[in-house]
Amino acid sequence: MYASVGLVLSGSLLACSAETPAGKVSAVQAAPKLPKGKVSPVAKNLRVTLDKLRLQEVLDTAPPSSAQARSLGSPVDKEAQTVNDRARLLAAAPAAKPIVQQPQVDATIIELNRRGRPVSSGTVLMSPAYKNGVAIPVDRNFTAKDVRWRQWDDKGWYANKGQGTIDVVPGREKATVDHMLNYPASVLKLMVNFGVLRLADQGKVKLDETFSYKPDPVSSLCGGATAKTVRQYIDESLTWSSNGASCALVKLLHERGGIDPLNQTFQDLGLQTLQLKGTNPANGGRWSNSITMSSLDTAKLLALVNGAPGKVWTAPNGKPVTSKVLSPASRKLFMSKLSQQGYNDMLSSTNWCGGTYPAAGIPQVTPSRWIGKDGTVTVNASKFGRDVRPCNKKAEVRFSHKTGWVNNTASDAGIVRALPGKGGRTYIVVVFSNLGTQYVDANRPTTPPGIYPFSYTEKFAKLGRAIDTYEKRKRR
């Protein structure tokens, strides 16, 4: 076991730093309270790794009180204005300022055995209150009981130093750690598709039926009317993150009476922070901060989608939770679509193969679906412009995942499985952060004309590579 391995750079291990974001040793401060219970070696290593990334060194293209900050869209339908917002933020990058406080991060790793059963996990939270990160104890049911989860608040993150005001899980007032969950961005589509596949298993939806999506009103997030099979909407939602397809699926859930039962199912499964709430039944839009996901519960959901024999954990009502929450056929479809992810540019960075920026992330195979004759990746007209074939030749794992971003969200959630003869590791990794497209690295190069812009700080790719290196070493 590698309980105290730090971030690996150029073959050397970096020691833990006690410096402040400004680079100076801090004065004596009241230490934040640590949660009750023991933490795993994987959690300890994840905390050290996150701390060494120095996420506080990113630059903010829309600092508080700036014109860029005032121009950002509403926290309702958060994805709707990202194209215009992103262009403004990119234009402001040369004048970006240092981020004003420690970023908000929620990260989890669940290690799986060869049968897909969770055998160990690690969850780390980082915030202005926990500048170096805090490793969170979890019980045998992979539940973090000593955390008070709060709903994301766009303005409140600045005004209240990362302290939320709306509880997500009731009865946690006495918890040691108080943490505001990041808005999940397009990773919320995992919940949407899980809900639709549950309806399919119950016979309330047929995957090959044509669903006529007729939004009223039409929203900038969702777009206009469409008519496609449910299977096609699922494909577009998960593989290239279509907002329109996802809105159609949300509207389908509303029409077939699936929203409230889905949220109750999450509660019954012990996934209490997973809440698909506040969406508009008339068009499937209104994606706002009332939609919540923690990295731990998201990782647990993926463990069920991935499949494991027998009881995986025990629910709050005392009943066993098994992978039978989805049929084998639905799990197979879900995993197939996640394995065809087009946007491999956060924890993995193979879409950007061969350049000096961003750094190399999880060494995954880039799905052939998106690779052109010249070896470059194009996803729904988004051109990455680099030949990924050299990285595919060196690939060590398959990464079945879902990414997401808005200006103040960066998210990636998926299952890593080693290719034959490449180390044998299998694990789930989920990272949520507020370091979305609003935040850039000081060394971020200009994107060539016609090429898809960099969506994330390269520190996330470094995190992905460090996690995978740790897991590979453990399996040896």
Short mmCIF file of C-alpha atoms in Angstrom, two decimals, residues 21-386:
data_model
loop_
_atom_site.label_atom_id
_atom_site.label_comp_id
_atom_site.label_asym_id
_atom_site.label_seq_id
_atom_site.Cartn_x
_atom_site.Cartn_y
_atom_site.Cartn_z
CA PRO A 21 -1.48 30.38 -1.64
CA ALA A 22 0.65 33.52 -1.71
CA GLY A 23 3.74 31.39 -1.25
CA LYS A 24 4.52 32.52 2.30
CA VAL A 25 4.39 30.46 5.47
CA SER A 26 1.14 31.35 7.18
CA ALA A 27 0.83 32.76 10.66
CA VAL A 28 -0.57 30.58 13.40
CA GLN A 29 -4.24 30.00 12.64
CA ALA A 30 -6.97 28.02 14.28
CA ALA A 31 -6.81 24.56 12.74
CA PRO A 32 -10.06 23.42 11.12
CA LYS A 33 -11.82 20.59 12.90
CA LEU A 34 -11.11 17.12 11.57
CA PRO A 35 -13.98 14.68 11.01
CA LYS A 36 -14.45 11.73 13.32
CA GLY A 37 -13.15 8.31 12.32
CA LYS A 38 -10.25 6.71 10.48
CA VAL A 39 -9.43 7.45 6.87
CA SER A 40 -8.07 5.02 4.31
CA PRO A 41 -4.60 5.08 2.74
CA VAL A 42 -6.15 6.00 -0.60
CA ALA A 43 -7.83 9.02 1.04
CA LYS A 44 -4.57 10.11 2.66
CA ASN A 45 -2.73 9.89 -0.64
CA LEU A 46 -5.49 11.73 -2.49
CA ARG A 47 -5.35 14.58 0.02
CA VAL A 48 -1.58 14.97 -0.35
CA THR A 49 -1.86 14.82 -4.13
CA LEU A 50 -4.56 17.49 -4.27
CA ASP A 51 -2.61 19.72 -1.91
CA LYS A 52 0.52 19.47 -4.05
CA LEU A 53 -1.33 20.51 -7.19
CA ARG A 54 -1.56 24.05 -5.77
CA LEU A 55 -4.95 24.71 -7.27
CA GLN A 56 -4.88 28.13 -5.62
CA GLU A 57 -2.43 29.27 -8.30
CA VAL A 58 -5.03 29.39 -11.09
CA LEU A 59 -6.10 32.74 -12.50
CA ASP A 60 -9.66 34.08 -12.46
CA THR A 61 -10.90 35.67 -15.69
CA ALA A 62 -13.99 37.04 -13.91
CA PRO A 63 -12.87 38.12 -10.43
CA PRO A 64 -15.48 39.58 -8.05
CA SER A 65 -16.76 43.05 -8.99
CA SER A 66 -15.28 42.79 -12.51
CA ALA A 67 -17.29 43.47 -15.66
CA GLN A 68 -16.78 39.84 -16.67
CA ALA A 69 -18.34 38.63 -13.42
CA ARG A 70 -21.37 40.87 -13.92
CA SER A 71 -21.85 39.58 -17.48
CA LEU A 72 -22.07 35.89 -16.52
CA GLY A 73 -25.39 34.13 -16.92
CA SER A 74 -27.99 33.33 -14.32
CA PRO A 75 -27.54 30.31 -12.00
CA VAL A 76 -30.75 28.98 -13.60
CA ASP A 77 -30.21 26.98 -16.81
CA LYS A 78 -26.53 27.22 -16.05
CA GLU A 79 -25.34 25.56 -19.26
CA ALA A 80 -27.47 27.75 -21.52
CA GLN A 81 -25.14 30.73 -21.83
CA THR A 82 -21.80 28.96 -21.66
CA VAL A 83 -20.86 29.50 -25.32
CA ASN A 84 -21.18 33.28 -25.09
CA ASP A 85 -19.82 33.37 -21.56
CA ARG A 86 -16.86 31.27 -22.58
CA ALA A 87 -15.97 33.62 -25.44
CA ARG A 88 -16.03 36.60 -23.06
CA LEU A 89 -13.93 34.77 -20.48
CA LEU A 90 -11.35 33.72 -23.07
CA ALA A 91 -11.09 37.30 -24.24
CA ALA A 92 -10.49 38.37 -20.65
CA ALA A 93 -7.77 35.76 -20.02
CA PRO A 94 -4.80 38.11 -20.58
CA ALA A 95 -6.05 40.30 -17.72
CA ALA A 96 -6.93 37.43 -15.38
CA LYS A 97 -6.21 37.86 -11.68
CA PRO A 98 -5.21 35.29 -9.02
CA ILE A 99 -8.17 33.46 -7.53
CA VAL A 100 -9.21 35.16 -4.28
CA GLN A 101 -9.48 32.03 -2.12
CA GLN A 102 -8.81 28.31 -2.03
CA PRO A 103 -10.88 26.51 -4.70
CA GLN A 104 -13.75 24.19 -3.84
CA VAL A 105 -13.06 20.51 -4.60
CA ASP A 106 -14.90 17.26 -3.90
CA ALA A 107 -13.03 14.13 -5.03
CA THR A 108 -13.54 10.40 -4.53
CA ILE A 109 -11.79 7.19 -5.56
CA ILE A 110 -13.42 3.79 -5.10
CA GLU A 111 -11.11 0.86 -5.76
CA LEU A 112 -12.72 -2.25 -7.23
CA ASN A 113 -11.66 -5.87 -7.22
CA ARG A 114 -11.78 -8.09 -10.30
CA ARG A 115 -15.47 -8.81 -9.76
CA GLY A 116 -16.33 -5.10 -9.58
CA ARG A 117 -16.88 -5.02 -5.84
CA PRO A 118 -15.74 -1.91 -3.94
CA VAL A 119 -12.85 -2.80 -1.64
CA SER A 120 -11.59 0.60 -0.52
CA SER A 121 -12.40 4.25 -1.03
CA GLY A 122 -11.05 7.72 -0.39
CA THR A 123 -12.91 11.04 -0.33
CA VAL A 124 -11.23 14.44 0.03
CA LEU A 125 -12.85 17.85 0.34
CA MET A 126 -11.06 21.15 -0.23
CA SER A 127 -12.43 24.63 0.40
CA PRO A 128 -11.49 27.99 1.91
CA ALA A 129 -12.07 26.34 5.30
CA TYR A 130 -9.84 23.34 4.42
CA LYS A 131 -7.09 24.89 2.32
CA ASN A 132 -4.91 21.77 2.33
CA GLY A 133 -7.85 19.41 1.91
CA VAL A 134 -9.41 17.10 4.45
CA ALA A 135 -9.69 13.32 4.11
CA ILE A 136 -13.21 12.18 4.99
CA PRO A 137 -13.89 8.95 6.91
CA VAL A 138 -16.57 6.71 5.42
CA ASP A 139 -18.35 3.78 7.02
CA ARG A 140 -18.74 0.24 5.69
CA ASN A 141 -21.63 1.41 3.51
CA PHE A 142 -19.45 4.09 1.91
CA THR A 143 -21.32 6.90 3.64
CA ALA A 144 -19.70 10.09 4.96
CA LYS A 145 -21.85 10.74 8.03
CA ASP A 146 -19.73 13.52 9.54
CA VAL A 147 -20.24 15.98 6.67
CA ARG A 148 -22.98 18.58 6.43
CA TRP A 149 -23.67 18.87 2.71
CA ARG A 150 -24.87 22.26 1.42
CA GLN A 151 -26.26 23.35 -1.93
CA TRP A 152 -24.02 25.35 -4.27
CA ASP A 153 -24.45 29.14 -4.25
CA ASP A 154 -22.69 31.03 -7.08
CA LYS A 155 -22.40 34.37 -5.29
CA GLY A 156 -22.26 32.81 -1.84
CA TRP A 157 -18.99 31.06 -2.60
CA TYR A 158 -17.31 34.47 -2.70
CA ALA A 159 -19.46 36.25 -0.12
CA ASN A 160 -19.43 33.51 2.51
CA LYS A 161 -15.95 32.04 1.88
CA GLY A 162 -17.33 28.81 0.50
CA GLN A 163 -19.96 28.38 3.21
CA GLY A 164 -23.37 27.27 1.94
CA THR A 165 -26.74 27.98 3.55
CA ILE A 166 -29.15 25.35 2.14
CA ASP A 167 -28.90 21.81 3.52
CA VAL A 168 -28.99 18.94 1.03
CA VAL A 169 -29.21 16.07 3.53
CA PRO A 170 -31.34 16.72 6.64
CA GLY A 171 -30.16 16.07 10.17
CA ARG A 172 -26.48 16.90 9.70
CA GLU A 173 -26.38 20.09 11.79
CA LYS A 174 -23.84 18.62 14.24
CA ALA A 175 -21.46 17.28 11.57
CA THR A 176 -17.83 18.32 11.94
CA VAL A 177 -17.24 19.27 8.29
CA ASP A 178 -19.55 21.75 6.54
CA HIS A 179 -19.10 21.59 2.76
CA MET A 180 -20.88 23.27 -0.15
CA LEU A 181 -21.33 20.81 -3.01
CA ASN A 182 -20.21 21.94 -6.44
CA TYR A 183 -22.86 22.24 -9.13
CA PRO A 184 -22.33 19.01 -11.17
CA ALA A 185 -22.75 20.51 -14.66
CA SER A 186 -23.23 17.82 -17.32
CA VAL A 187 -22.37 14.99 -14.94
CA LEU A 188 -26.01 15.41 -13.87
CA LYS A 189 -26.79 13.49 -17.08
CA LEU A 190 -25.72 10.31 -15.25
CA MET A 191 -28.78 10.72 -13.01
CA VAL A 192 -31.04 11.51 -15.96
CA ASN A 193 -30.01 8.43 -17.94
CA PHE A 194 -30.13 6.19 -14.87
CA GLY A 195 -33.72 7.33 -14.38
CA VAL A 196 -34.71 6.70 -18.00
CA LEU A 197 -33.15 3.23 -17.99
CA ARG A 198 -35.02 2.45 -14.76
CA LEU A 199 -38.27 3.33 -16.57
CA ALA A 200 -37.22 1.09 -19.47
CA ASP A 201 -36.65 -1.81 -17.06
CA GLN A 202 -40.12 -1.21 -15.61
CA GLY A 203 -41.74 -1.29 -19.06
CA LYS A 204 -42.77 2.37 -18.89
CA VAL A 205 -40.41 3.39 -21.71
CA LYS A 206 -39.26 1.52 -24.81
CA LEU A 207 -35.74 2.33 -25.93
CA ASP A 208 -36.62 2.13 -29.62
CA GLU A 209 -39.83 4.15 -29.40
CA THR A 210 -39.73 7.61 -30.98
CA PHE A 211 -40.22 10.34 -28.40
CA SER A 212 -41.52 13.62 -29.78
CA TYR A 213 -39.91 16.36 -27.75
CA LYS A 214 -42.09 19.47 -27.88
CA PRO A 215 -40.77 22.09 -25.46
CA ASP A 216 -43.12 24.86 -24.39
CA PRO A 217 -41.50 27.28 -23.98
CA VAL A 218 -38.41 26.71 -26.07
CA SER A 219 -35.31 27.50 -23.99
CA SER A 220 -31.79 28.50 -24.99
CA LEU A 221 -30.51 25.53 -22.97
CA CYS A 222 -32.66 22.88 -24.60
CA GLY A 223 -33.35 24.09 -28.12
CA GLY A 224 -36.39 23.34 -30.23
CA ALA A 225 -38.57 20.33 -30.97
CA THR A 226 -37.05 17.02 -32.00
CA ALA A 227 -38.26 13.48 -32.60
CA LYS A 228 -35.78 10.63 -32.02
CA THR A 229 -35.72 7.25 -30.39
CA VAL A 230 -35.06 7.14 -26.67
CA ARG A 231 -31.93 5.12 -27.44
CA GLN A 232 -30.63 7.92 -29.68
CA TYR A 233 -31.29 10.56 -27.02
CA ILE A 234 -29.35 8.44 -24.52
CA ASP A 235 -26.43 8.14 -26.93
CA GLU A 236 -26.27 11.88 -27.58
CA SER A 237 -26.67 12.73 -23.90
CA LEU A 238 -23.84 10.51 -22.68
CA THR A 239 -21.31 10.42 -25.53
CA TRP A 240 -21.19 14.07 -26.60
CA SER A 241 -23.19 15.66 -23.81
CA SER A 242 -26.07 17.03 -25.89
CA ASN A 243 -28.12 19.40 -23.75
CA GLY A 244 -31.05 19.11 -26.16
CA ALA A 245 -31.12 15.32 -25.92
CA SER A 246 -30.80 15.50 -22.14
CA CYS A 247 -33.67 17.99 -21.88
CA ALA A 248 -35.79 15.60 -23.94
CA LEU A 249 -34.97 12.80 -21.51
CA VAL A 250 -35.80 15.00 -18.50
CA LYS A 251 -39.14 15.91 -20.09
CA LEU A 252 -39.74 12.21 -20.76
CA LEU A 253 -39.11 11.47 -17.08
CA HIS A 254 -41.66 14.11 -16.12
CA GLU A 255 -44.27 12.83 -18.60
CA ARG A 256 -43.92 9.22 -17.47
CA GLY A 257 -44.02 10.09 -13.77
CA GLY A 258 -40.36 9.28 -13.23
CA ILE A 259 -38.85 12.30 -11.43
CA ASP A 260 -40.15 11.84 -7.87
CA PRO A 261 -39.62 8.05 -7.90
CA LEU A 262 -36.07 8.61 -9.18
CA ASN A 263 -35.21 10.98 -6.34
CA GLN A 264 -36.78 8.57 -3.85
CA THR A 265 -34.78 5.70 -5.36
CA PHE A 266 -31.57 7.63 -4.71
CA GLN A 267 -32.61 8.09 -1.08
CA ASP A 268 -33.54 4.42 -0.75
CA LEU A 269 -30.16 3.38 -2.17
CA GLY A 270 -28.27 5.52 0.32
CA LEU A 271 -27.26 8.08 -2.33
CA GLN A 272 -28.73 10.97 -0.38
CA THR A 273 -26.92 13.82 -2.13
CA LEU A 274 -28.10 12.75 -5.60
CA GLN A 275 -31.10 14.98 -6.27
CA LEU A 276 -32.52 15.85 -9.69
CA LYS A 277 -34.77 18.65 -8.47
CA GLY A 278 -36.21 21.88 -9.83
CA THR A 279 -36.29 20.96 -13.53
CA ASN A 280 -39.06 22.31 -15.76
CA PRO A 281 -41.58 19.62 -16.80
CA ALA A 282 -42.61 21.72 -19.82
CA ASN A 283 -39.21 21.61 -21.55
CA GLY A 284 -36.84 19.57 -19.37
CA GLY A 285 -34.70 22.61 -18.67
CA ARG A 286 -34.16 24.85 -15.65
CA TRP A 287 -30.96 23.16 -14.55
CA SER A 288 -30.03 25.03 -11.41
CA ASN A 289 -28.24 24.68 -8.09
CA SER A 290 -31.05 22.56 -6.65
CA ILE A 291 -29.56 19.68 -8.70
CA THR A 292 -26.94 18.16 -6.40
CA MET A 293 -24.35 15.38 -6.49
CA SER A 294 -21.45 14.57 -4.17
CA SER A 295 -18.42 12.79 -5.58
CA LEU A 296 -18.90 9.86 -3.16
CA ASP A 297 -22.53 9.21 -4.07
CA THR A 298 -21.75 9.64 -7.77
CA ALA A 299 -18.96 7.07 -7.48
CA LYS A 300 -21.34 4.69 -5.70
CA LEU A 301 -23.89 5.11 -8.49
CA LEU A 302 -21.20 4.23 -11.02
CA ALA A 303 -20.30 1.15 -8.97
CA LEU A 304 -23.88 -0.07 -9.43
CA VAL A 305 -23.86 0.75 -13.15
CA ASN A 306 -20.57 -1.09 -13.54
CA GLY A 307 -22.03 -4.14 -11.82
CA ALA A 308 -20.98 -6.25 -8.84
CA PRO A 309 -22.21 -9.58 -7.48
CA GLY A 310 -24.38 -9.73 -4.38
CA LYS A 311 -24.86 -6.98 -1.81
CA VAL A 312 -22.70 -3.96 -2.56
CA TRP A 313 -23.69 -2.06 0.60
CA THR A 314 -26.62 -1.77 3.00
CA ALA A 315 -29.19 0.98 2.48
CA PRO A 316 -30.39 3.28 5.31
CA ASN A 317 -33.57 1.18 5.58
CA GLY A 318 -31.47 -1.92 6.23
CA LYS A 319 -32.08 -3.51 2.84
CA PRO A 320 -29.20 -4.76 0.66
CA VAL A 321 -28.26 -2.62 -2.32
CA THR A 322 -27.34 -4.61 -5.42
CA SER A 323 -26.58 -3.96 -9.06
CA LYS A 324 -30.05 -5.27 -9.84
CA VAL A 325 -31.28 -1.67 -9.57
CA LEU A 326 -30.67 -1.80 -13.32
CA SER A 327 -31.12 -4.82 -15.57
CA PRO A 328 -27.99 -6.34 -17.13
CA ALA A 329 -29.11 -5.00 -20.53
CA SER A 330 -29.50 -1.45 -19.16
CA ARG A 331 -26.15 -1.59 -17.41
CA LYS A 332 -24.49 -2.82 -20.58
CA LEU A 333 -26.01 0.03 -22.61
CA PHE A 334 -25.05 2.60 -19.99
CA MET A 335 -21.46 1.39 -19.84
CA SER A 336 -21.21 1.20 -23.62
CA LYS A 337 -22.15 4.86 -23.98
CA LEU A 338 -19.80 5.99 -21.21
CA SER A 339 -16.96 4.12 -22.92
CA GLN A 340 -17.62 6.16 -26.10
CA GLN A 341 -17.11 9.53 -24.39
CA GLY A 342 -15.99 12.14 -26.88
CA TYR A 343 -14.67 14.78 -24.50
CA ASN A 344 -11.50 13.28 -23.02
CA ASP A 345 -10.00 16.52 -21.77
CA MET A 346 -10.15 16.80 -17.96
CA LEU A 347 -8.80 13.95 -15.82
CA SER A 348 -7.70 12.42 -19.09
CA SER A 349 -6.29 14.66 -21.81
CA THR A 350 -5.77 12.34 -24.76
CA ASN A 351 -7.86 14.53 -27.08
CA TRP A 352 -4.93 16.95 -26.75
CA CYS A 353 -2.28 14.28 -27.42
CA GLY A 354 1.23 15.34 -28.32
CA GLY A 355 1.38 18.94 -27.17
CA THR A 356 3.23 20.56 -24.30
CA TYR A 357 -0.10 21.74 -22.88
CA PRO A 358 -2.17 20.42 -21.23
CA ALA A 359 -0.23 17.87 -19.19
CA ALA A 360 -0.81 14.17 -19.76
CA GLY A 361 -3.72 12.76 -17.73
CA ILE A 362 -5.14 9.27 -17.32
CA PRO A 363 -3.52 7.24 -20.15
CA GLN A 364 -6.75 6.11 -21.77
CA VAL A 365 -7.67 4.86 -25.21
CA THR A 366 -9.48 7.57 -27.16
CA PRO A 367 -12.61 5.98 -28.68
CA SER A 368 -12.25 5.42 -32.44
CA ARG A 369 -15.73 6.81 -33.02
CA TRP A 370 -14.37 10.36 -32.92
CA ILE A 371 -11.02 9.89 -34.69
CA GLY A 372 -10.72 11.05 -38.31
CA LYS A 373 -8.41 9.78 -41.03
CA ASP A 374 -5.75 12.28 -39.97
CA GLY A 375 -5.86 10.96 -36.39
CA THR A 376 -7.47 14.07 -34.90
CA VAL A 377 -10.61 14.11 -32.79
CA THR A 378 -13.81 15.93 -33.78
CA VAL A 379 -16.82 15.74 -31.46
CA ASN A 380 -20.05 17.26 -32.77
CA ALA A 381 -18.11 19.92 -34.74
CA SER A 382 -15.68 20.51 -31.85
CA LYS A 383 -12.23 20.05 -33.42
CA PHE A 384 -9.27 19.24 -31.17
CA GLY A 385 -6.73 19.25 -33.97
CA ARG A 386 -4.07 16.88 -32.58
#
